[in-house]
mmCIF file of C-alpha atoms in Angstrom:
data_model
loop_
_atom_site.group_PDB
_atom_site.id
_atom_site.type_symbol
_atom_site.label_atom_id
_atom_site.label_comp_id
_atom_site.label_asym_id
_atom_site.label_seq_id
_atom_site.Cartn_x
_atom_site.Cartn_y
_atom_site.Cartn_z
ATOM 1 C CA MET A 19 -28.384 -29.572 29.860
ATOM 2 C CA THR A 20 -24.996 -31.120 30.611
ATOM 3 C CA ALA A 21 -23.839 -34.677 30.920
ATOM 4 C CA ASP A 22 -21.850 -36.040 33.842
ATOM 5 C CA VAL A 23 -18.481 -37.412 32.939
ATOM 6 C CA PRO A 24 -18.181 -41.145 33.996
ATOM 7 C CA GLY A 25 -16.078 -41.626 36.960
ATOM 8 C CA ARG A 26 -15.885 -40.264 40.409
ATOM 9 C CA THR A 27 -15.145 -36.560 39.466
ATOM 10 C CA GLY A 28 -18.768 -35.532 38.760
ATOM 11 C CA LEU A 29 -17.675 -32.698 36.577
ATOM 12 C CA SER A 30 -19.759 -31.723 33.633
ATOM 13 C CA LEU A 31 -18.274 -31.463 30.132
ATOM 14 C CA SER A 32 -18.367 -27.664 30.179
ATOM 15 C CA GLU A 33 -16.490 -27.674 33.513
ATOM 16 C CA LEU A 34 -14.049 -30.095 32.375
ATOM 17 C CA ALA A 35 -13.333 -28.014 29.272
ATOM 18 C CA MET A 36 -12.577 -24.969 31.503
ATOM 19 C CA VAL A 37 -9.893 -26.835 33.512
ATOM 20 C CA PRO A 38 -7.033 -26.051 31.061
ATOM 21 C CA VAL A 39 -8.091 -22.439 30.910
ATOM 22 C CA ARG A 40 -8.121 -22.113 34.617
ATOM 23 C CA LEU A 41 -4.647 -23.787 34.815
ATOM 24 C CA ALA A 42 -3.259 -21.411 32.155
ATOM 25 C CA MET A 43 -4.754 -18.315 33.953
ATOM 26 C CA SER A 44 -3.387 -19.418 37.319
ATOM 27 C CA PHE A 45 -0.041 -19.953 35.661
ATOM 28 C CA ILE A 46 0.228 -16.368 34.284
ATOM 29 C CA ASP A 47 -1.571 -14.749 37.243
ATOM 30 C CA ALA A 48 1.435 -14.586 39.607
ATOM 31 C CA PRO A 49 3.819 -12.957 37.016
ATOM 32 C CA LEU A 50 1.145 -10.378 36.124
ATOM 33 C CA ARG A 51 0.519 -9.570 39.782
ATOM 34 C CA TRP A 52 4.155 -9.105 40.403
ATOM 35 C CA VAL A 53 4.557 -6.731 37.349
ATOM 36 C CA GLN A 54 1.563 -4.688 38.588
ATOM 37 C CA LYS A 55 2.894 -4.489 42.139
ATOM 38 C CA THR A 56 6.386 -3.656 41.022
ATOM 39 C CA PHE A 57 5.769 -1.209 38.109
ATOM 40 C CA GLY A 58 2.144 -0.123 38.619
ATOM 41 C CA LEU A 59 -0.476 0.315 35.971
ATOM 42 C CA GLY A 60 1.911 2.030 33.678
ATOM 43 C CA GLY A 61 4.193 -0.876 33.735
ATOM 44 C CA MET A 62 1.316 -3.215 32.968
ATOM 45 C CA ALA A 63 0.746 -1.224 29.725
ATOM 46 C CA THR A 64 4.480 -1.458 28.886
ATOM 47 C CA PHE A 65 4.455 -5.202 29.600
ATOM 48 C CA PHE A 66 1.632 -5.879 27.108
ATOM 49 C CA LEU A 67 3.182 -3.563 24.475
ATOM 50 C CA LEU A 68 6.640 -5.068 24.834
ATOM 51 C CA PRO A 69 6.153 -8.100 22.544
ATOM 52 C CA ASN A 70 4.858 -5.993 19.715
ATOM 53 C CA MET A 71 7.604 -3.410 20.202
ATOM 54 C CA LEU A 72 10.183 -6.186 20.230
ATOM 55 C CA ILE A 73 8.878 -7.481 16.877
ATOM 56 C CA PHE A 74 8.769 -3.932 15.537
ATOM 57 C CA GLY A 75 12.301 -3.376 16.630
ATOM 58 C CA ILE A 76 13.643 -6.466 15.128
ATOM 59 C CA PHE A 77 11.877 -6.441 11.736
ATOM 60 C CA VAL A 78 11.686 -2.648 11.192
ATOM 61 C CA LEU A 79 14.098 -0.471 13.250
ATOM 62 C CA LEU A 80 16.960 -2.891 13.162
ATOM 63 C CA PRO A 81 16.811 -3.239 9.228
ATOM 64 C CA PHE A 82 16.509 0.491 8.925
ATOM 65 C CA PHE A 83 19.721 1.135 10.893
ATOM 66 C CA ILE A 84 21.494 -1.672 9.036
ATOM 67 C CA ASN A 85 20.290 -0.200 5.697
ATOM 68 C CA PHE A 86 21.559 3.247 6.829
ATOM 69 C CA ALA A 87 24.938 1.715 7.626
ATOM 70 C CA TYR A 88 25.122 0.116 4.207
ATOM 71 C CA SER A 89 24.451 3.463 2.578
ATOM 72 C CA MET A 90 27.575 4.803 4.156
ATOM 73 C CA THR A 91 29.840 2.058 2.625
ATOM 74 C CA GLY A 92 31.108 1.166 -0.830
ATOM 75 C CA GLY A 93 32.244 -1.760 -2.831
ATOM 76 C CA THR A 94 30.546 -5.001 -4.148
ATOM 77 C CA ALA A 95 30.926 -7.072 -0.864
ATOM 78 C CA LEU A 96 27.646 -8.260 0.462
ATOM 79 C CA PHE A 97 28.493 -8.522 4.190
ATOM 80 C CA LEU A 98 28.814 -5.212 6.078
ATOM 81 C CA PRO A 99 32.157 -6.129 7.882
ATOM 82 C CA ASP A 100 33.769 -6.598 4.460
ATOM 83 C CA ARG A 101 32.732 -3.185 3.104
ATOM 84 C CA SER A 102 34.698 0.080 3.227
ATOM 85 C CA PHE A 103 33.389 3.307 4.842
ATOM 86 C CA VAL A 104 32.803 5.953 2.282
ATOM 87 C CA GLY A 105 30.642 8.473 4.288
ATOM 88 C CA THR A 106 28.131 10.330 2.067
ATOM 89 C CA ASP A 107 29.767 9.526 -1.191
ATOM 90 C CA GLN A 108 26.791 7.301 -2.287
ATOM 91 C CA TYR A 109 24.247 10.161 -1.714
ATOM 92 C CA ALA A 110 26.607 12.571 -3.541
ATOM 93 C CA ARG A 111 26.785 10.157 -6.506
ATOM 94 C CA LEU A 112 23.008 10.015 -6.725
ATOM 95 C CA PHE A 113 22.693 13.853 -6.705
ATOM 96 C CA ASP A 114 25.592 14.424 -9.151
ATOM 97 C CA CYS A 115 23.698 16.003 -11.949
ATOM 98 C CA ALA A 116 24.061 18.878 -14.312
ATOM 99 C CA ASN A 117 20.347 19.219 -14.821
ATOM 100 C CA TYR A 118 17.962 17.114 -12.723
ATOM 101 C CA LEU A 119 15.278 17.369 -15.267
ATOM 102 C CA ASP A 120 17.527 15.625 -17.783
ATOM 103 C CA PRO A 121 18.558 12.162 -16.523
ATOM 104 C CA ASN A 122 21.225 11.861 -19.246
ATOM 105 C CA SER A 123 23.289 14.607 -17.488
ATOM 106 C CA CYS A 124 23.462 12.686 -14.236
ATOM 107 C CA VAL A 125 26.096 10.177 -13.159
ATOM 108 C CA GLU A 126 23.298 7.809 -12.045
ATOM 109 C CA ASP A 127 21.008 8.421 -15.018
ATOM 110 C CA THR A 128 18.976 5.286 -14.281
ATOM 111 C CA PHE A 129 18.139 6.501 -10.827
ATOM 112 C CA TRP A 130 16.805 9.723 -12.061
ATOM 113 C CA THR A 131 14.827 7.915 -14.905
ATOM 114 C CA ALA A 132 13.312 5.815 -12.195
ATOM 115 C CA VAL A 133 12.502 8.897 -10.174
ATOM 116 C CA GLY A 134 10.830 10.578 -13.152
ATOM 117 C CA ASN A 135 8.838 7.434 -13.921
ATOM 118 C CA THR A 136 7.777 6.953 -10.352
ATOM 119 C CA GLY A 137 6.654 10.638 -10.100
ATOM 120 C CA TRP A 138 4.472 10.351 -13.210
ATOM 121 C CA PHE A 139 3.144 7.071 -12.022
ATOM 122 C CA VAL A 140 2.302 8.427 -8.559
ATOM 123 C CA VAL A 141 0.419 11.443 -9.942
ATOM 124 C CA LEU A 142 -1.608 9.415 -12.320
ATOM 125 C CA GLN A 143 -2.219 6.337 -10.161
ATOM 126 C CA VAL A 144 -3.122 8.258 -6.958
ATOM 127 C CA THR A 145 -5.492 10.602 -8.792
ATOM 128 C CA LEU A 146 -7.219 7.858 -10.778
ATOM 129 C CA MET A 147 -7.298 5.481 -7.830
ATOM 130 C CA ILE A 148 -9.011 7.871 -5.484
ATOM 131 C CA GLY A 149 -11.482 8.985 -8.234
ATOM 132 C CA PHE A 150 -12.399 5.525 -9.261
ATOM 133 C CA SER A 151 -12.624 4.309 -5.670
ATOM 134 C CA LEU A 152 -14.816 7.190 -4.611
ATOM 135 C CA VAL A 153 -17.215 6.707 -7.606
ATOM 136 C CA THR A 154 -17.477 3.002 -7.065
ATOM 137 C CA ALA A 155 -18.073 3.367 -3.357
ATOM 138 C CA LEU A 156 -20.877 5.870 -4.033
ATOM 139 C CA ILE A 157 -22.473 3.426 -6.527
ATOM 140 C CA LEU A 158 -22.162 0.378 -4.219
ATOM 141 C CA ASN A 159 -23.646 2.463 -1.382
ATOM 142 C CA ARG A 160 -26.885 2.703 -3.259
ATOM 143 C CA ASP A 161 -29.706 0.198 -2.926
ATOM 144 C CA LEU A 162 -28.704 -1.979 -5.777
ATOM 145 C CA ARG A 163 -29.929 -5.491 -6.760
ATOM 146 C CA ALA A 164 -27.272 -8.080 -5.730
ATOM 147 C CA ARG A 165 -25.310 -5.332 -3.934
ATOM 148 C CA SER A 166 -23.291 -7.830 -1.927
ATOM 149 C CA PHE A 167 -22.237 -9.629 -5.086
ATOM 150 C CA TRP A 168 -21.017 -6.486 -6.775
ATOM 151 C CA ARG A 169 -19.037 -5.568 -3.624
ATOM 152 C CA ALA A 170 -17.448 -9.006 -3.689
ATOM 153 C CA VAL A 171 -16.631 -8.673 -7.431
ATOM 154 C CA PHE A 172 -14.776 -5.327 -6.909
ATOM 155 C CA PHE A 173 -12.896 -6.691 -3.887
ATOM 156 C CA PHE A 174 -11.866 -9.936 -5.409
ATOM 157 C CA PRO A 175 -8.650 -8.708 -7.241
ATOM 158 C CA VAL A 176 -7.350 -7.687 -3.796
ATOM 159 C CA LEU A 177 -7.205 -11.302 -2.783
ATOM 160 C CA LEU A 178 -4.893 -12.150 -5.619
ATOM 161 C CA SER A 179 -1.114 -12.008 -5.106
ATOM 162 C CA PRO A 180 0.755 -9.392 -7.169
ATOM 163 C CA VAL A 181 2.571 -12.039 -9.191
ATOM 164 C CA VAL A 182 -0.750 -13.658 -10.196
ATOM 165 C CA VAL A 183 -2.068 -10.238 -11.132
ATOM 166 C CA GLY A 184 0.958 -9.466 -13.311
ATOM 167 C CA LEU A 185 0.717 -12.860 -15.010
ATOM 168 C CA ILE A 186 -2.916 -12.536 -15.680
ATOM 169 C CA TRP A 187 -2.577 -9.110 -17.395
ATOM 170 C CA LYS A 188 0.593 -10.267 -19.182
ATOM 171 C CA TRP A 189 -1.435 -13.044 -20.691
ATOM 172 C CA ILE A 190 -4.098 -10.517 -21.699
ATOM 173 C CA LEU A 191 -1.820 -7.915 -23.099
ATOM 174 C CA GLN A 192 0.876 -9.950 -24.821
ATOM 175 C CA ARG A 193 1.063 -10.190 -28.617
ATOM 176 C CA GLN A 194 -1.038 -13.376 -28.760
ATOM 177 C CA GLY A 195 -3.071 -12.531 -25.727
ATOM 178 C CA LEU A 196 -6.738 -12.238 -25.052
ATOM 179 C CA LEU A 197 -6.970 -8.476 -25.981
ATOM 180 C CA ASN A 198 -5.409 -8.955 -29.349
ATOM 181 C CA PHE A 199 -7.628 -11.935 -30.041
ATOM 182 C CA GLY A 200 -10.656 -9.897 -29.365
ATOM 183 C CA LEU A 201 -9.467 -7.036 -31.591
ATOM 184 C CA PHE A 202 -8.612 -9.451 -34.372
ATOM 185 C CA SER A 203 -12.060 -11.015 -34.175
ATOM 186 C CA PHE A 204 -13.680 -7.565 -34.775
ATOM 187 C CA GLY A 205 -11.302 -6.851 -37.765
ATOM 188 C CA PHE A 206 -8.704 -4.672 -35.985
ATOM 189 C CA GLU A 207 -4.939 -5.084 -36.334
ATOM 190 C CA PRO A 208 -3.268 -6.651 -33.203
ATOM 191 C CA HIS A 209 -0.893 -4.408 -31.214
ATOM 192 C CA VAL A 210 2.141 -5.265 -29.205
ATOM 193 C CA TRP A 211 0.971 -3.470 -26.112
ATOM 194 C CA LEU A 212 3.820 -4.270 -23.783
ATOM 195 C CA ASN A 213 6.519 -3.301 -26.348
ATOM 196 C CA ASP A 214 5.073 0.220 -26.703
ATOM 197 C CA ARG A 215 6.504 2.695 -24.281
ATOM 198 C CA THR A 216 3.206 4.610 -23.877
ATOM 199 C CA TRP A 217 0.919 1.688 -23.675
ATOM 200 C CA SER A 218 3.219 -0.188 -21.333
ATOM 201 C CA PHE A 219 3.369 2.657 -18.891
ATOM 202 C CA ALA A 220 -0.493 3.093 -19.090
ATOM 203 C CA ALA A 221 -0.753 -0.605 -18.480
ATOM 204 C CA THR A 222 1.212 -0.470 -15.256
ATOM 205 C CA VAL A 223 -1.120 2.289 -13.996
ATOM 206 C CA GLY A 224 -4.288 0.519 -15.113
ATOM 207 C CA VAL A 225 -3.128 -2.863 -13.653
ATOM 208 C CA SER A 226 -2.316 -1.286 -10.327
ATOM 209 C CA ILE A 227 -5.743 0.431 -10.133
ATOM 210 C CA TRP A 228 -7.499 -2.782 -11.030
ATOM 211 C CA ALA A 229 -5.648 -4.835 -8.463
ATOM 212 C CA HIS A 230 -5.902 -2.539 -5.365
ATOM 213 C CA MET A 231 -9.010 -0.356 -6.016
ATOM 214 C CA GLY A 232 -11.378 -2.766 -4.150
ATOM 215 C CA PHE A 233 -9.487 -2.206 -0.900
ATOM 216 C CA TYR A 234 -9.706 1.516 -0.965
ATOM 217 C CA THR A 235 -13.369 1.297 -2.158
ATOM 218 C CA LEU A 236 -14.079 -0.683 0.984
ATOM 219 C CA ILE A 237 -12.588 2.019 3.201
ATOM 220 C CA ILE A 238 -14.540 4.783 1.591
ATOM 221 C CA LEU A 239 -17.726 2.609 1.634
ATOM 222 C CA ALA A 240 -17.343 2.149 5.360
ATOM 223 C CA GLY A 241 -17.068 5.986 5.774
ATOM 224 C CA LEU A 242 -20.232 6.502 3.567
ATOM 225 C CA GLN A 243 -22.163 3.989 5.701
ATOM 226 C CA ALA A 244 -21.141 5.837 8.876
ATOM 227 C CA ILE A 245 -22.776 9.127 7.736
ATOM 228 C CA PRO A 246 -26.151 9.563 9.477
ATOM 229 C CA LYS A 247 -29.025 9.128 7.146
ATOM 230 C CA ASP A 248 -30.881 11.906 9.072
ATOM 231 C CA LEU A 249 -28.670 14.524 7.303
ATOM 232 C CA TYR A 250 -29.673 13.280 3.870
ATOM 233 C CA GLU A 251 -33.328 13.225 4.774
ATOM 234 C CA ALA A 252 -33.094 16.844 6.121
ATOM 235 C CA ALA A 253 -31.430 17.874 2.859
ATOM 236 C CA GLU A 254 -34.080 16.179 0.816
ATOM 237 C CA MET A 255 -36.833 17.933 2.728
ATOM 238 C CA ASP A 256 -35.107 21.297 2.113
ATOM 239 C CA GLY A 257 -34.932 20.450 -1.632
ATOM 240 C CA THR A 258 -31.108 20.653 -1.727
ATOM 241 C CA ARG A 259 -29.557 19.663 -5.035
ATOM 242 C CA THR A 260 -27.601 16.288 -5.281
ATOM 243 C CA SER A 261 -24.419 18.027 -6.113
ATOM 244 C CA ARG A 262 -24.617 20.386 -3.047
ATOM 245 C CA VAL A 263 -25.420 17.433 -0.800
ATOM 246 C CA PHE A 264 -22.307 15.801 -1.961
ATOM 247 C CA LEU A 265 -20.140 18.773 -1.524
ATOM 248 C CA ARG A 266 -21.723 20.031 1.843
ATOM 249 C CA ILE A 267 -22.441 16.690 3.583
ATOM 250 C CA THR A 268 -20.830 13.621 1.993
ATOM 251 C CA LEU A 269 -17.351 15.008 1.160
ATOM 252 C CA PRO A 270 -16.655 16.777 4.485
ATOM 253 C CA LEU A 271 -17.754 13.821 6.664
ATOM 254 C CA LEU A 272 -15.848 11.460 4.286
ATOM 255 C CA MET A 273 -12.617 13.367 4.700
ATOM 256 C CA PRO A 274 -11.031 11.185 7.499
ATOM 257 C CA ASN A 275 -11.526 8.128 5.346
ATOM 258 C CA LEU A 276 -10.328 9.893 2.280
ATOM 259 C CA LEU A 277 -7.157 11.006 4.082
ATOM 260 C CA VAL A 278 -6.379 7.363 5.110
ATOM 261 C CA VAL A 279 -6.953 6.268 1.540
ATOM 262 C CA ILE A 280 -4.682 9.061 0.206
ATOM 263 C CA VAL A 281 -1.791 8.136 2.582
ATOM 264 C CA LEU A 282 -2.146 4.418 1.809
ATOM 265 C CA VAL A 283 -2.417 4.953 -1.880
ATOM 266 C CA LEU A 284 0.583 7.258 -1.996
ATOM 267 C CA ILE A 285 2.821 4.863 -0.017
ATOM 268 C CA ARG A 286 1.745 1.942 -2.270
ATOM 269 C CA ALA A 287 2.307 4.009 -5.503
ATOM 270 C CA VAL A 288 5.855 5.054 -4.479
ATOM 271 C CA GLN A 289 6.719 1.459 -3.558
ATOM 272 C CA ILE A 290 5.216 -0.217 -6.605
ATOM 273 C CA PHE A 291 7.374 -3.082 -7.808
ATOM 274 C CA ASP A 292 5.931 -6.654 -7.843
ATOM 275 C CA GLU A 293 3.098 -6.718 -10.438
ATOM 276 C CA VAL A 294 5.036 -4.224 -12.643
ATOM 277 C CA TYR A 295 8.177 -6.319 -12.521
ATOM 278 C CA VAL A 296 6.097 -9.490 -13.563
ATOM 279 C CA LEU A 297 4.137 -7.542 -16.239
ATOM 280 C CA THR A 298 6.870 -5.450 -18.005
ATOM 281 C CA GLY A 299 10.191 -6.077 -16.183
ATOM 282 C CA GLY A 300 10.813 -2.444 -16.265
ATOM 283 C CA GLY A 301 10.658 -2.212 -20.106
ATOM 284 C CA PRO A 302 10.540 -1.569 -22.959
ATOM 285 C CA GLY A 303 13.875 0.079 -22.264
ATOM 286 C CA THR A 304 13.397 2.001 -19.027
ATOM 287 C CA SER A 305 9.781 3.273 -19.661
ATOM 288 C CA THR A 306 8.320 1.412 -16.668
ATOM 289 C CA LEU A 307 11.435 1.252 -14.435
ATOM 290 C CA TYR A 308 10.309 2.512 -11.036
ATOM 291 C CA LEU A 309 12.331 3.384 -7.859
ATOM 292 C CA THR A 310 11.958 0.084 -6.070
ATOM 293 C CA GLN A 311 13.000 -1.893 -9.046
ATOM 294 C CA TYR A 312 16.042 0.334 -9.509
ATOM 295 C CA ILE A 313 16.913 -0.367 -5.811
ATOM 296 C CA TYR A 314 16.442 -4.073 -6.337
ATOM 297 C CA GLU A 315 18.473 -4.302 -9.483
ATOM 298 C CA THR A 316 21.304 -2.020 -8.177
ATOM 299 C CA GLY A 317 21.635 -4.010 -4.936
ATOM 300 C CA PHE A 318 21.044 -7.509 -5.950
ATOM 301 C CA ALA A 319 20.205 -8.312 -9.654
ATOM 302 C CA THR A 320 23.249 -6.928 -11.518
ATOM 303 C CA GLN A 321 26.754 -8.456 -11.816
ATOM 304 C CA LEU A 322 28.290 -5.217 -10.538
ATOM 305 C CA ARG A 323 25.994 -4.813 -7.623
ATOM 306 C CA ASN A 324 26.287 -1.913 -5.414
ATOM 307 C CA PRO A 325 24.378 -2.481 -2.104
ATOM 308 C CA GLY A 326 25.526 0.894 -0.715
ATOM 309 C CA LEU A 327 24.113 2.857 -3.672
ATOM 310 C CA ALA A 328 20.806 0.874 -3.377
ATOM 311 C CA ALA A 329 20.619 1.510 0.358
ATOM 312 C CA ALA A 330 21.146 5.258 -0.137
ATOM 313 C CA ALA A 331 18.378 5.322 -2.806
ATOM 314 C CA SER A 332 16.009 3.490 -0.460
ATOM 315 C CA ILE A 333 16.805 5.864 2.412
ATOM 316 C CA LEU A 334 15.980 8.791 0.171
ATOM 317 C CA MET A 335 12.781 7.087 -0.911
ATOM 318 C CA GLY A 336 11.747 6.568 2.742
ATOM 319 C CA VAL A 337 12.468 10.247 3.650
ATOM 320 C CA VAL A 338 10.284 11.362 0.800
ATOM 321 C CA LEU A 339 7.443 9.146 1.885
ATOM 322 C CA VAL A 340 7.728 10.513 5.421
ATOM 323 C CA VAL A 341 7.657 14.087 4.298
ATOM 324 C CA LEU A 342 4.725 13.543 1.949
ATOM 325 C CA THR A 343 2.842 11.814 4.680
ATOM 326 C CA LEU A 344 3.399 14.492 7.249
ATOM 327 C CA LEU A 345 2.562 17.172 4.658
ATOM 328 C CA GLN A 346 -0.792 15.487 3.868
ATOM 329 C CA LEU A 347 -1.594 15.176 7.616
ATOM 330 C CA GLY A 348 -0.675 18.729 8.216
ATOM 331 C CA LEU A 349 -2.929 19.988 5.388
ATOM 332 C CA SER A 350 -5.766 17.931 6.679
ATOM 333 C CA ARG A 351 -5.700 19.459 10.217
ATOM 334 C CA PRO A 352 -7.056 22.885 9.195
ATOM 335 C CA SER A 353 -10.071 21.327 7.317
ATOM 336 C CA GLU A 354 -10.753 19.003 10.457
ATOM 337 C CA LYS A 355 -10.631 22.088 12.739
ATOM 338 C CA LYS A 356 -13.023 23.995 10.428
ATOM 339 C CA GLY A 357 -15.325 21.016 10.413
ATOM 340 C CA SER A 358 -15.301 20.657 14.214
ATOM 341 C CA ARG A 359 -16.091 24.425 14.660
ATOM 342 C CA LYS A 360 -19.132 24.188 12.376
#
């Protein structure tokens, strides 16, 4: 039921609301018809992709080329025209080592320390993140009481900013923090967690898992819910063991989601910076100094800043990420082909 608008127009409220929409459509109709007539359907696809590609070019491709240009220059000047061209000297400086396994034998010992820390962090964080996310998704996929509540609980840390995450856990782990208060209440001696090299490194791994596990759990949970229940019912009728059902049904059908999770976790782990910088600042010493923090401090935070060296390190990190991602995608193709043949 519609009401007439007072006056001589006789238009209903719904028709009146559609007037601006029709005006807008008629305004853009002529250019779209011209594009289709001039360039065809392929040109229409390019026309609609152009704004997104323009944004991508301005904020991704252009900074990449500028960064590469910086990596070929030297000096402490910030602006590119004021910097001198040095070619590949910055890359040669990063790789100037007598023994790559011993950072102290390198000219840029801090860089290789950050590389070593990042490597260990990636191995531990990626492995534990995928394991915890998979187990959590399997549990949340069951018919639990208050299942929606528990899903929200695990996803809630993802909504927090990395700075907030770092501040929360710094408050918990500091000398007079919540954890030491709990230990002291039960008669244990308090410990300075963030001043211990081993515990501070473990804290960065654990905090990163706590902060991001909910997102990856959600991706795996979506994959679990997409698996047809008929397969599980048929396996149950055949008396198949639970472990065999997981290995033969759940895991193969979950591989596309797991591949996405592995790639995303790997990229995030290599680029770890924000919550670790707030939590430990790279300390104690250089025990939690990771590659992104090294790039930041070399390019901006120190008095003798070297933007060219920082740019070279960031280019190398990007190349490593691309290679690892392509390697993972390449390794996943044979398993996908086997699954499709079956």
